[in-house]
């Protein structure tokens, strides 16, 4: 494990121990993660994303998922797969209009078709390296930091953490300190030392954010309530804390 460069080592060590407890909880609750679409798998496997089968499918899904439900996105990826088109090389040979017609069930399908076409063209230039290149991914209109880093982590197997609202909200409450999504992302990256840990942590936190840690949290059923400062203080005082 790497040591934190900008916080006292005692605090860094307490935090690493807490993150380790969270990882154990996520591993134990892998069935709950499964309900949220995450499959705990080998570190380099694409199956983490609801049993998707390749880095290409992950990149395609990452582009489609903004403003769409995961169920719709999975359906679209399977539809492409059944036609041999869930592959950026195959998509690069299609017109934007044709891609648009193939993903017509997706919200904002026209702009998503343009993004997929651009992603596919870049894949022809860069090959699998594309999945590791932050600046190249960000050069595609509509691909923000979270999407780029999600592709890098799950398709490119790069040690990075997508800065998400779930990450910020859940970690702020667990630690009892308000963190921006960028701060939360950097903190997790500093504390965890392997690709498997980063993927498991991100999948677990996203599951908690989606199922339990909503704007009004459902701590009673939460899988990490034993490790959460917010839940601890709320139970101890019997009062509702200001929502972090
Ligand atoms: S215990 Fe409550 S506040 Fe803590 S992470 Fe779970 S839902 Fe959020």
Coordinates of N, CA and C and ligand atoms in Angstrom, one line a residue:
X1 N 0.8 -1.2 0.0 CA 0.0 0.0 0.0 C 0.9 1.3 0.0
X2 N 0.4 2.3 -0.7 CA 1.1 3.5 -0.7 C 0.7 4.4 0.5
X3 N 1.7 5.2 1.0 CA 1.3 6.0 2.1 C 0.8 7.4 1.6
X4 N 0.0 8.0 2.4 CA -0.6 9.3 2.0 C 0.5 10.3 2.1
X5 N 0.5 11.2 1.1 CA 1.6 12.2 1.1 C 1.2 13.5 1.8
X6 N -0.1 13.7 2.0 CA -0.4 15.0 2.6 C -1.3 14.9 3.8
X7 N -1.3 13.8 4.5 CA -2.0 13.8 5.8 C -1.1 13.1 6.8
X8 N -1.3 13.4 8.1 CA -0.5 12.7 9.1 C -0.6 11.2 9.0
X9 N 0.5 10.5 9.2 CA 0.5 9.1 8.9 C -0.5 8.3 9.8
X10 N -0.7 8.8 11.1 CA -1.6 8.2 12.0 C -3.0 8.2 11.4
X11 N -3.4 9.4 10.9 CA -4.7 9.6 10.3 C -4.8 8.7 9.0
X12 N -3.8 8.7 8.2 CA -3.7 7.9 7.0 C -3.9 6.4 7.4
X13 N -3.3 6.0 8.5 CA -3.4 4.6 8.8 C -4.8 4.2 9.3
X14 N -5.4 5.1 10.1 CA -6.8 4.9 10.6 C -7.7 4.8 9.4
X15 N -7.5 5.7 8.4 CA -8.4 5.7 7.2 C -8.2 4.4 6.4
X16 N -7.0 4.0 6.3 CA -6.7 2.7 5.5 C -7.4 1.6 6.2
X17 N -7.4 1.6 7.5 CA -8.0 0.5 8.2 C -9.5 0.5 8.0
X18 N -10.1 1.7 8.0 CA -11.5 1.9 7.8 C -11.9 1.4 6.3
X19 N -11.1 1.8 5.4 CA -11.3 1.4 4.0 C -11.2 -0.1 3.9
X20 N -10.3 -0.7 4.6 CA -10.1 -2.1 4.6 C -11.4 -2.8 5.2
X21 N -12.0 -2.2 6.2 CA -13.2 -2.8 6.8 C -14.3 -2.7 5.7
X22 N -14.4 -1.6 5.0 CA -15.4 -1.4 4.0 C -15.3 -2.4 2.9
X23 N -14.0 -2.7 2.5 CA -13.8 -3.7 1.5 C -14.3 -5.1 1.9
X24 N -14.0 -5.4 3.2 CA -14.5 -6.7 3.7 C -16.0 -6.8 3.7
X25 N -16.6 -5.6 4.0 CA -18.1 -5.6 4.0 C -18.6 -5.8 2.6
X26 N -18.0 -5.1 1.7 CA -18.5 -5.2 0.3 C -18.3 -6.7 -0.3
X27 N -17.2 -7.3 0.1 CA -16.9 -8.7 -0.3 C -18.0 -9.6 0.3
X28 N -18.3 -9.4 1.6 CA -19.2 -10.2 2.2 C -20.6 -10.0 1.6
X29 N -20.9 -8.8 1.2 CA -22.2 -8.5 0.7 C -22.2 -8.5 -0.8
X30 N -21.5 -9.4 -1.4 CA -21.4 -9.4 -2.9 C -22.8 -9.6 -3.6
X31 N -23.7 -10.3 -2.9 CA -25.0 -10.5 -3.5 C -25.8 -9.2 -3.6
X32 N -25.6 -8.4 -2.6 CA -26.2 -7.0 -2.6 C -25.6 -6.2 -3.8
X33 N -24.3 -6.3 -3.9 CA -23.7 -5.6 -5.1 C -24.3 -6.1 -6.4
X34 N -24.5 -7.4 -6.4 CA -25.1 -8.0 -7.6 C -26.4 -7.4 -8.0
X35 N -27.2 -7.2 -6.9 CA -28.5 -6.6 -7.1 C -28.4 -5.2 -7.8
X36 N -27.3 -4.5 -7.5 CA -27.1 -3.2 -8.1 C -26.4 -3.3 -9.4
X37 N -26.1 -4.5 -9.9 CA -25.5 -4.6 -11.3 C -24.0 -4.8 -11.3
X38 N -23.4 -5.1 -10.1 CA -22.0 -5.3 -10.0 C -21.7 -6.7 -9.8
X39 N -20.8 -7.3 -10.5 CA -20.4 -8.7 -10.3 C -18.9 -8.7 -9.9
X40 N -18.7 -9.1 -8.6 CA -17.3 -9.2 -8.1 C -16.6 -10.3 -8.9
X41 N -15.5 -9.9 -9.5 CA -14.8 -10.8 -10.5 C -13.3 -10.8 -10.3
X42 N -12.6 -11.4 -11.2 CA -11.2 -11.3 -11.3 C -10.8 -9.8 -11.5
X43 N -9.6 -9.4 -11.1 CA -9.3 -8.0 -11.2 C -9.4 -7.4 -12.7
X44 N -9.0 -8.2 -13.7 CA -8.9 -7.7 -15.0 C -10.1 -8.1 -15.9
X45 N -11.1 -8.7 -15.2 CA -12.3 -9.2 -16.0 C -13.3 -8.0 -16.3
X46 N -13.9 -8.1 -17.5 CA -14.9 -7.1 -17.9 C -16.3 -7.3 -17.2
X47 N -16.4 -8.5 -16.5 CA -17.7 -8.9 -16.0 C -18.1 -8.1 -14.8
X48 N -17.2 -7.3 -14.2 CA -17.7 -6.4 -13.1 C -18.9 -5.6 -13.5
X49 N -19.0 -5.2 -14.7 CA -20.2 -4.4 -15.1 C -21.3 -5.4 -15.6
X50 N -22.0 -6.0 -14.6 CA -23.2 -6.7 -14.9 C -22.9 -7.8 -16.0
X51 N -21.8 -8.5 -15.9 CA -21.4 -9.6 -16.8 C -21.2 -9.2 -18.2
X52 N -20.8 -7.9 -18.4 CA -20.4 -7.5 -19.8 C -19.2 -8.4 -20.2
X53 N -19.0 -8.5 -21.5 CA -18.0 -9.5 -22.0 C -16.7 -9.0 -22.5
X54 N -16.6 -7.7 -22.7 CA -15.3 -7.2 -23.2 C -15.1 -5.7 -22.8
X55 N -13.9 -5.2 -22.9 CA -13.6 -3.8 -22.7 C -14.4 -2.9 -23.7
X56 N -14.6 -3.4 -24.9 CA -15.4 -2.7 -25.9 C -16.9 -2.5 -25.3
X57 N -17.4 -3.5 -24.8 CA -18.8 -3.4 -24.3 C -18.9 -2.4 -23.1
X58 N -17.8 -2.4 -22.3 CA -17.8 -1.5 -21.1 C -17.7 0.0 -21.7
X59 N -16.9 0.2 -22.6 CA -16.7 1.6 -23.2 C -18.0 2.0 -23.8
X60 N -18.7 1.1 -24.6 CA -19.9 1.5 -25.2 C -21.0 1.8 -24.1
X61 N -21.1 0.9 -23.1 CA -22.1 1.1 -22.1 C -21.8 2.4 -21.3
X62 N -20.5 2.7 -21.1 CA -20.2 4.0 -20.4 C -20.7 5.2 -21.1
X63 N -20.6 5.2 -22.4 CA -21.1 6.3 -23.2 C -22.6 6.4 -23.2
X64 N -23.2 5.2 -23.2 CA -24.7 5.2 -23.3 C -25.4 5.5 -21.9
X65 N -24.7 5.3 -20.8 CA -25.4 5.3 -19.5 C -25.9 6.6 -19.0
X66 N -25.2 7.7 -19.4 CA -25.6 9.0 -18.9 C -27.0 9.3 -19.3
X67 N -27.9 9.7 -18.3 CA -29.3 10.0 -18.4 C -30.1 8.8 -19.0
X68 N -29.6 7.6 -18.7 CA -30.3 6.4 -19.1 C -30.3 5.4 -17.9
X69 N -31.3 4.5 -17.8 CA -31.2 3.5 -16.7 C -30.3 2.4 -17.2
X70 N -29.7 1.7 -16.2 CA -28.7 0.7 -16.6 C -29.5 -0.4 -17.4
X71 N -30.7 -0.7 -17.0 CA -31.4 -1.8 -17.7 C -31.5 -1.5 -19.2
X72 N -31.8 -0.2 -19.5 CA -31.9 0.1 -21.0 C -30.6 0.0 -21.7
X73 N -29.5 0.4 -20.9 CA -28.2 0.3 -21.5 C -27.8 -1.1 -21.8
X74 N -28.0 -2.0 -20.8 CA -27.6 -3.4 -20.9 C -28.4 -4.0 -22.1
X75 N -29.7 -3.6 -22.2 CA -30.5 -4.1 -23.3 C -29.8 -3.7 -24.7
X76 N -29.4 -2.4 -24.8 CA -28.8 -1.9 -26.0 C -27.5 -2.6 -26.3
X77 N -26.7 -2.9 -25.3 CA -25.4 -3.6 -25.5 C -25.6 -5.0 -26.0
X78 N -26.6 -5.7 -25.4 CA -26.9 -7.1 -25.8 C -27.4 -7.1 -27.2
X79 N -28.3 -6.1 -27.6 CA -28.8 -6.0 -28.9 C -27.6 -5.8 -29.9
X80 N -26.7 -5.0 -29.6 CA -25.5 -4.8 -30.5 C -24.7 -6.1 -30.5
X81 N -24.5 -6.7 -29.4 CA -23.7 -8.0 -29.3 C -24.3 -9.1 -30.2
X82 N -25.6 -9.2 -30.1 CA -26.3 -10.2 -30.9 C -26.1 -10.0 -32.4
X83 N -25.8 -8.8 -32.8 CA -25.5 -8.5 -34.2 C -24.1 -8.4 -34.5
X84 N -23.2 -8.7 -33.6 CA -21.8 -8.7 -33.8 C -21.3 -7.2 -33.8
X85 N -22.0 -6.3 -33.2 CA -21.6 -4.9 -33.3 C -21.2 -4.3 -31.9
X86 N -21.1 -5.1 -30.9 CA -20.7 -4.5 -29.6 C -19.2 -4.5 -29.6
X87 N -18.6 -3.9 -30.6 CA -17.2 -3.9 -30.8 C -16.9 -2.6 -31.5
X88 N -15.9 -1.9 -31.1 CA -15.6 -0.6 -31.6 C -15.1 -0.7 -33.1
X89 N -14.4 -1.8 -33.4 CA -13.9 -1.9 -34.8 C -15.1 -2.1 -35.7
X90 N -16.1 -2.8 -35.3 CA -17.3 -3.0 -36.1 C -18.1 -1.7 -36.2
X91 N -18.2 -0.9 -35.1 CA -19.0 0.3 -35.1 C -18.3 1.4 -36.0
X92 N -16.9 1.3 -36.1 CA -16.2 2.3 -36.9 C -16.6 2.2 -38.3
X93 N -17.1 1.1 -38.8 CA -17.5 0.9 -40.2 C -18.9 1.4 -40.5
X94 N -19.6 1.8 -39.4 CA -21.0 2.2 -39.6 C -21.2 3.7 -39.6
X95 N -22.2 4.2 -40.3 CA -22.4 5.6 -40.3 C -23.1 6.0 -38.9
X96 N -23.0 7.3 -38.6 CA -23.6 7.8 -37.4 C -25.1 7.5 -37.4
X97 N -25.7 7.6 -38.6 CA -27.2 7.4 -38.7 C -27.5 5.9 -38.4
X98 N -26.7 5.0 -38.9 CA -26.9 3.6 -38.7 C -26.7 3.2 -37.2
X99 N -25.7 3.8 -36.6 CA -25.5 3.6 -35.1 C -26.7 4.1 -34.4
X100 N -27.2 5.3 -34.8 CA -28.3 5.9 -34.2 C -29.5 5.0 -34.2
X101 N -29.7 4.4 -35.4 CA -30.9 3.5 -35.5 C -30.8 2.3 -34.6
X102 N -29.5 1.9 -34.4 CA -29.3 0.6 -33.5 C -29.5 0.9 -32.1
X103 N -29.4 2.2 -31.6 CA -29.5 2.5 -30.2 C -30.7 3.4 -30.0
X104 N -31.8 3.3 -30.8 CA -32.9 4.2 -30.8 C -33.7 4.2 -29.4
X105 N -33.5 3.1 -28.6 CA -34.2 3.1 -27.4 C -33.5 3.9 -26.3
X106 N -32.4 4.4 -26.6 CA -31.6 5.2 -25.6 C -31.9 6.7 -25.6
X107 N -32.1 7.3 -24.4 CA -32.3 8.7 -24.4 C -31.1 9.4 -25.0
X108 N -31.3 10.5 -25.8 CA -30.3 11.3 -26.4 C -29.5 10.4 -27.4
X109 N -30.2 9.5 -28.1 CA -29.5 8.5 -29.0 C -28.7 9.2 -30.1
X110 N -29.2 10.3 -30.6 CA -28.4 10.9 -31.7 C -27.0 11.4 -31.2
X111 N -27.0 12.1 -30.1 CA -25.7 12.5 -29.7 C -24.8 11.4 -29.2
X112 N -25.5 10.4 -28.6 CA -24.7 9.2 -28.2 C -24.1 8.4 -29.4
X113 N -24.9 8.4 -30.5 CA -24.4 7.8 -31.7 C -23.1 8.5 -32.2
X114 N -23.1 9.8 -32.2 CA -22.0 10.6 -32.6 C -20.8 10.3 -31.7
X115 N -21.0 10.2 -30.4 CA -19.9 9.9 -29.5 C -19.3 8.5 -29.7
X116 N -20.2 7.5 -30.0 CA -19.8 6.2 -30.2 C -18.9 6.1 -31.5
X117 N -19.4 6.8 -32.5 CA -18.7 6.8 -33.8 C -17.3 7.4 -33.5
X118 N -17.2 8.5 -32.8 CA -15.9 9.1 -32.5 C -15.0 8.2 -31.7
X119 N -15.6 7.5 -30.7 CA -14.8 6.6 -29.9 C -14.3 5.4 -30.8
X120 N -15.1 5.0 -31.7 CA -14.7 3.9 -32.6 C -13.6 4.3 -33.5
X121 N -13.7 5.6 -34.0 CA -12.6 6.1 -34.9 C -11.3 6.1 -34.1
X122 N -11.4 6.6 -32.9 CA -10.2 6.7 -32.1 C -9.6 5.4 -31.8
X123 N -10.5 4.4 -31.6 CA -10.0 3.0 -31.3 C -9.2 2.5 -32.5
X124 N -9.6 2.8 -33.7 CA -8.8 2.4 -34.9 C -7.4 2.9 -34.8
X125 N -7.3 4.2 -34.3 CA -6.0 4.8 -34.2 C -5.1 4.3 -33.1
X126 N -5.8 4.1 -31.9 CA -5.0 3.8 -30.7 C -5.1 2.4 -30.2
X127 N -6.0 1.6 -30.7 CA -6.2 0.2 -30.2 C -6.6 0.2 -28.7
X128 N -6.2 -0.8 -28.0 CA -6.6 -0.9 -26.6 C -6.0 0.2 -25.7
X129 N -5.0 0.8 -26.2 CA -4.4 1.9 -25.4 C -5.4 3.0 -25.2
X130 N -6.4 3.1 -26.1 CA -7.4 4.2 -25.9 C -8.1 4.1 -24.6
X131 N -8.3 2.9 -24.1 CA -9.0 2.7 -22.8 C -8.1 3.2 -21.6
X132 N -6.9 3.5 -21.9 CA -6.0 4.0 -20.8 C -5.7 5.5 -20.9
X133 N -6.2 6.1 -21.9 CA -5.7 7.5 -22.2 C -6.7 8.5 -21.8
X134 N -6.5 9.2 -20.7 CA -7.5 10.1 -20.2 C -7.7 11.3 -21.1
X135 N -6.7 11.9 -21.6 CA -6.8 13.1 -22.5 C -7.6 12.7 -23.8
X136 N -7.2 11.6 -24.3 CA -7.9 11.2 -25.6 C -9.4 10.9 -25.4
X137 N -9.7 10.3 -24.3 CA -11.1 10.0 -24.0 C -11.8 11.3 -23.7
X138 N -11.2 12.2 -23.0 CA -11.8 13.5 -22.7 C -12.0 14.4 -23.9
X139 N -11.2 14.1 -25.0 CA -11.3 14.9 -26.2 C -12.7 14.6 -27.0
X140 N -13.3 13.5 -26.6 CA -14.6 13.2 -27.2 C -15.7 14.1 -26.5
X141 N -16.4 14.8 -27.4 CA -17.5 15.7 -26.8 C -18.5 14.8 -26.0
X142 N -18.8 15.3 -24.8 CA -19.8 14.6 -24.0 C -19.2 13.6 -23.0
X143 N -17.9 13.3 -23.2 CA -17.2 12.4 -22.2 C -16.5 13.2 -21.1
X144 N -17.1 13.2 -19.9 CA -16.6 14.0 -18.8 C -15.6 13.1 -18.0
X145 N -15.1 13.7 -16.9 CA -14.1 13.0 -16.1 C -14.6 11.7 -15.6
X146 N -15.8 11.7 -15.1 CA -16.3 10.4 -14.4 C -16.4 9.3 -15.5
X147 N -16.9 9.6 -16.7 CA -17.0 8.6 -17.7 C -15.6 8.1 -18.2
X148 N -14.7 9.1 -18.4 CA -13.4 8.7 -18.8 C -12.7 7.8 -17.8
X149 N -12.8 8.2 -16.6 CA -12.1 7.4 -15.5 C -12.8 6.0 -15.3
X150 N -14.1 6.0 -15.5 CA -14.8 4.7 -15.5 C -14.3 3.7 -16.6
X151 N -14.2 4.3 -17.8 CA -13.6 3.5 -18.9 C -12.2 3.0 -18.6
X152 N -11.4 4.0 -18.0 CA -10.0 3.6 -17.7 C -9.9 2.5 -16.7
X153 N -10.7 2.6 -15.6 CA -10.7 1.6 -14.5 C -11.2 0.3 -15.0
X154 N -12.4 0.3 -15.6 CA -13.0 -1.0 -15.9 C -12.7 -1.6 -17.2
X155 N -12.4 -0.8 -18.2 CA -12.0 -1.3 -19.5 C -10.5 -1.3 -19.7
X156 N -9.8 -0.3 -19.2 CA -8.3 -0.2 -19.4 C -7.5 -0.8 -18.2
X157 N -8.2 -1.1 -17.1 CA -7.6 -1.6 -15.9 C -6.5 -0.7 -15.4
X158 N -6.8 0.6 -15.4 CA -5.9 1.6 -14.9 C -6.2 1.9 -13.5
X159 N -5.2 2.1 -12.6 CA -5.5 2.5 -11.2 C -6.0 3.9 -11.2
X160 N -7.3 4.1 -11.1 CA -7.9 5.4 -11.0 C -9.3 5.2 -10.4
X161 N -9.9 6.3 -9.9 CA -11.2 6.3 -9.3 C -12.1 7.3 -9.9
X162 N -13.2 6.9 -10.5 CA -14.1 7.9 -11.1 C -14.7 8.8 -10.0
X163 N -14.6 10.1 -10.2 CA -15.2 11.0 -9.1 C -16.7 11.1 -9.3
X164 N -17.4 10.5 -8.4 CA -18.9 10.5 -8.7 C -19.6 11.1 -7.5
X165 N -20.9 11.5 -7.7 CA -21.7 12.0 -6.6 C -21.9 11.0 -5.5
X166 N -22.1 9.7 -5.9 CA -22.2 8.7 -4.9 C -21.0 8.6 -4.0
X167 N -19.8 8.7 -4.6 CA -18.5 8.6 -3.8 C -18.5 9.7 -2.8
X168 N -18.8 10.9 -3.3 CA -18.7 12.1 -2.4 C -19.7 12.0 -1.2
X169 N -21.0 11.6 -1.6 CA -22.0 11.6 -0.5 C -21.7 10.5 0.5
X170 N -21.4 9.3 0.0 CA -21.3 8.1 0.9 C -20.0 8.3 1.8
X171 N -18.9 8.7 1.2 CA -17.7 8.8 2.0 C -17.8 10.0 2.9
X172 N -18.4 11.1 2.5 CA -18.6 12.2 3.4 C -19.3 11.8 4.7
X173 N -20.3 11.0 4.5 CA -21.1 10.5 5.7 C -20.3 9.5 6.5
X174 N -19.7 8.6 5.8 CA -18.9 7.5 6.5 C -17.8 8.1 7.4
X175 N -17.1 9.1 6.8 CA -16.0 9.7 7.5 C -16.4 10.9 8.4
X176 N -17.6 11.4 8.2 CA -18.0 12.6 9.0 C -17.3 13.9 8.6
X177 N -16.8 13.9 7.3 CA -16.1 15.1 6.8 C -16.6 15.3 5.4
X178 N -17.0 16.6 5.1 CA -17.5 16.9 3.8 C -16.4 16.8 2.7
X179 N -16.6 16.0 1.8 CA -15.6 15.8 0.7 C -16.2 16.1 -0.7
X180 N -15.5 16.8 -1.5 CA -16.0 16.9 -2.9 C -15.8 15.6 -3.6
X181 N -16.3 15.4 -4.8 CA -16.1 14.1 -5.4 C -14.6 13.9 -5.9
X182 N -14.0 15.1 -6.2 CA -12.6 15.0 -6.6 C -11.7 14.6 -5.3
X183 N -12.0 15.2 -4.2 CA -11.3 14.9 -3.0 C -11.5 13.4 -2.6
X184 N -12.7 13.0 -2.7 CA -13.0 11.6 -2.4 C -12.3 10.6 -3.3
X185 N -12.3 10.9 -4.6 CA -11.6 10.1 -5.5 C -10.1 10.0 -5.2
X186 N -9.5 11.1 -4.9 CA -8.0 11.1 -4.6 C -7.8 10.4 -3.3
X187 N -8.6 10.5 -2.4 CA -8.4 9.9 -1.1 C -8.5 8.4 -1.2
X188 N -9.4 7.9 -2.0 CA -9.5 6.4 -2.2 C -8.3 5.9 -2.9
X189 N -7.9 6.6 -4.0 CA -6.7 6.2 -4.7 C -5.5 6.1 -3.9
X190 N -5.3 7.1 -2.9 CA -4.2 7.1 -2.0 C -4.2 5.9 -1.1
X191 N -5.4 5.5 -0.7 CA -5.5 4.5 0.4 C -5.5 3.1 -0.1
X192 N -5.9 2.9 -1.3 CA -6.0 1.5 -1.8 C -4.9 1.1 -2.7
X193 N -4.5 -0.2 -2.7 CA -3.2 -0.5 -3.4 C -3.3 -1.5 -4.5
X194 N -4.5 -1.9 -4.9 CA -4.6 -2.9 -6.0 C -5.8 -2.6 -6.9
X195 N -5.8 -3.1 -8.1 CA -6.9 -2.9 -9.0 C -8.1 -3.6 -8.5
X196 N -8.0 -4.8 -7.9 CA -9.2 -5.4 -7.3 C -9.8 -4.6 -6.3
X197 N -9.0 -4.0 -5.4 CA -9.5 -3.2 -4.3 C -10.3 -2.0 -4.8
X198 N -9.7 -1.3 -5.9 CA -10.3 -0.1 -6.4 C -11.6 -0.5 -7.0
X199 N -11.7 -1.6 -7.8 CA -12.9 -1.9 -8.4 C -14.0 -2.3 -7.4
X200 N -13.6 -3.1 -6.4 CA -14.5 -3.5 -5.4 C -15.0 -2.3 -4.6
X201 N -14.1 -1.4 -4.3 CA -14.5 -0.2 -3.5 C -15.5 0.6 -4.3
X202 N -15.2 0.9 -5.5 CA -16.1 1.7 -6.4 C -17.5 1.0 -6.5
X203 N -17.4 -0.3 -6.8 CA -18.7 -1.0 -7.0 C -19.5 -1.0 -5.7
X204 N -18.8 -1.2 -4.5 CA -19.5 -1.2 -3.2 C -20.1 0.2 -2.9
X205 N -19.3 1.2 -3.1 CA -19.8 2.6 -2.7 C -20.9 3.0 -3.6
X206 N -20.8 2.6 -4.9 CA -21.9 2.9 -5.8 C -23.2 2.2 -5.4
X207 N -23.0 0.9 -5.0 CA -24.2 0.1 -4.6 C -24.8 0.8 -3.3
X208 N -24.0 1.2 -2.4 CA -24.5 1.8 -1.2 C -25.2 3.1 -1.5
X209 N -24.6 3.9 -2.4 CA -25.3 5.2 -2.8 C -26.6 5.0 -3.5
X210 N -26.6 3.9 -4.3 CA -27.9 3.7 -5.1 C -29.0 3.1 -4.3
X211 N -28.6 2.2 -3.4 CA -29.7 1.4 -2.6 C -30.0 2.0 -1.3
X212 N -29.0 2.6 -0.6 CA -29.2 3.0 0.8 C -28.9 4.5 1.1
X213 N -27.8 5.0 0.6 CA -27.3 6.3 1.0 C -27.9 7.4 0.0
X214 N -29.2 7.5 0.0 CA -29.9 8.5 -0.8 C -29.8 9.8 -0.1
X215 N -30.3 10.9 -0.8 CA -30.3 12.2 -0.1 C -30.8 12.0 1.4
X216 N -31.9 11.3 1.5 CA -32.3 10.9 2.9 C -31.9 9.5 3.1
X217 N -30.9 9.2 3.9 CA -30.3 7.9 4.0 C -31.1 6.9 4.7
X218 N -31.0 5.6 4.3 CA -31.7 4.5 4.9 C -30.7 3.7 5.6
X219 N -30.2 4.2 6.7 CA -29.1 3.6 7.5 C -29.5 2.2 8.1
X220 N -30.8 2.1 8.4 CA -31.2 0.8 9.1 C -30.8 -0.4 8.3
X221 N -30.9 -0.3 7.0 CA -30.7 -1.5 6.1 C -29.3 -1.5 5.5
X222 N -28.5 -0.4 5.7 CA -27.3 -0.2 5.0 C -26.2 -1.3 5.3
X223 N -25.5 -1.8 4.3 CA -24.5 -2.8 4.5 C -23.2 -2.3 5.2
X224 N -23.0 -1.0 5.3 CA -21.8 -0.5 5.9 C -22.1 0.3 7.2
X225 N -23.3 0.2 7.7 CA -23.7 1.0 8.8 C -22.8 0.8 10.0
X226 N -22.2 -0.4 10.2 CA -21.3 -0.6 11.3 C -20.0 0.2 11.2
X227 N -19.7 0.8 10.0 CA -18.5 1.5 9.8 C -18.7 3.0 9.6
X228 N -20.0 3.5 9.7 CA -20.3 4.8 9.3 C -20.5 5.8 10.5
X229 N -19.8 6.9 10.4 CA -19.8 7.9 11.4 C -21.2 8.5 11.5
X230 N -21.8 8.8 10.4 CA -23.1 9.4 10.3 C -24.1 8.5 11.1
X231 N -24.1 7.2 10.7 CA -25.1 6.3 11.3 C -24.8 6.2 12.8
X232 N -23.5 6.1 13.2 CA -23.1 6.0 14.6 C -23.6 7.2 15.4
X233 N -23.4 8.4 14.9 CA -23.8 9.6 15.6 C -25.3 9.7 15.7
X234 N -26.0 9.3 14.6 CA -27.4 9.5 14.5 C -28.0 8.5 15.6
X235 N -27.5 7.3 15.7 CA -28.0 6.3 16.7 C -27.7 6.8 18.1
X236 N -26.4 7.3 18.3 CA -26.0 7.7 19.6 C -26.8 8.8 20.2
X237 N -27.1 9.8 19.3 CA -27.8 11.0 19.8 C -29.3 10.9 19.8
X238 N -29.7 9.9 18.9 CA -31.1 9.8 18.7 C -31.7 10.9 17.9
X239 N -30.8 11.8 17.3 CA -31.4 12.9 16.6 C -30.9 12.8 15.1
X240 N -31.6 13.6 14.3 CA -31.2 13.6 12.9 C -30.1 14.6 12.7
X241 N -28.9 14.1 12.1 CA -27.8 15.1 11.9 C -28.1 15.9 10.7
X242 N -27.5 17.1 10.6 CA -27.5 17.8 9.4 C -27.0 16.9 8.3
X243 N -27.7 16.8 7.2 CA -27.3 15.9 6.1 C -26.0 16.4 5.4
X244 N -25.0 15.5 5.4 CA -23.8 15.9 4.8 C -23.9 15.7 3.3
Ligands
LIG1 S1 -25.1 4.0 7.2 FE1 -26.5 5.6 6.4 S2 -25.3 7.5 6.2 FE2 -23.9 5.7 6.4 S3 -23.4 5.1 4.3 FE3 -25.1 3.8 5.0 S4 -27.0 4.9 4.4 FE4 -25.2 6.4 4.2

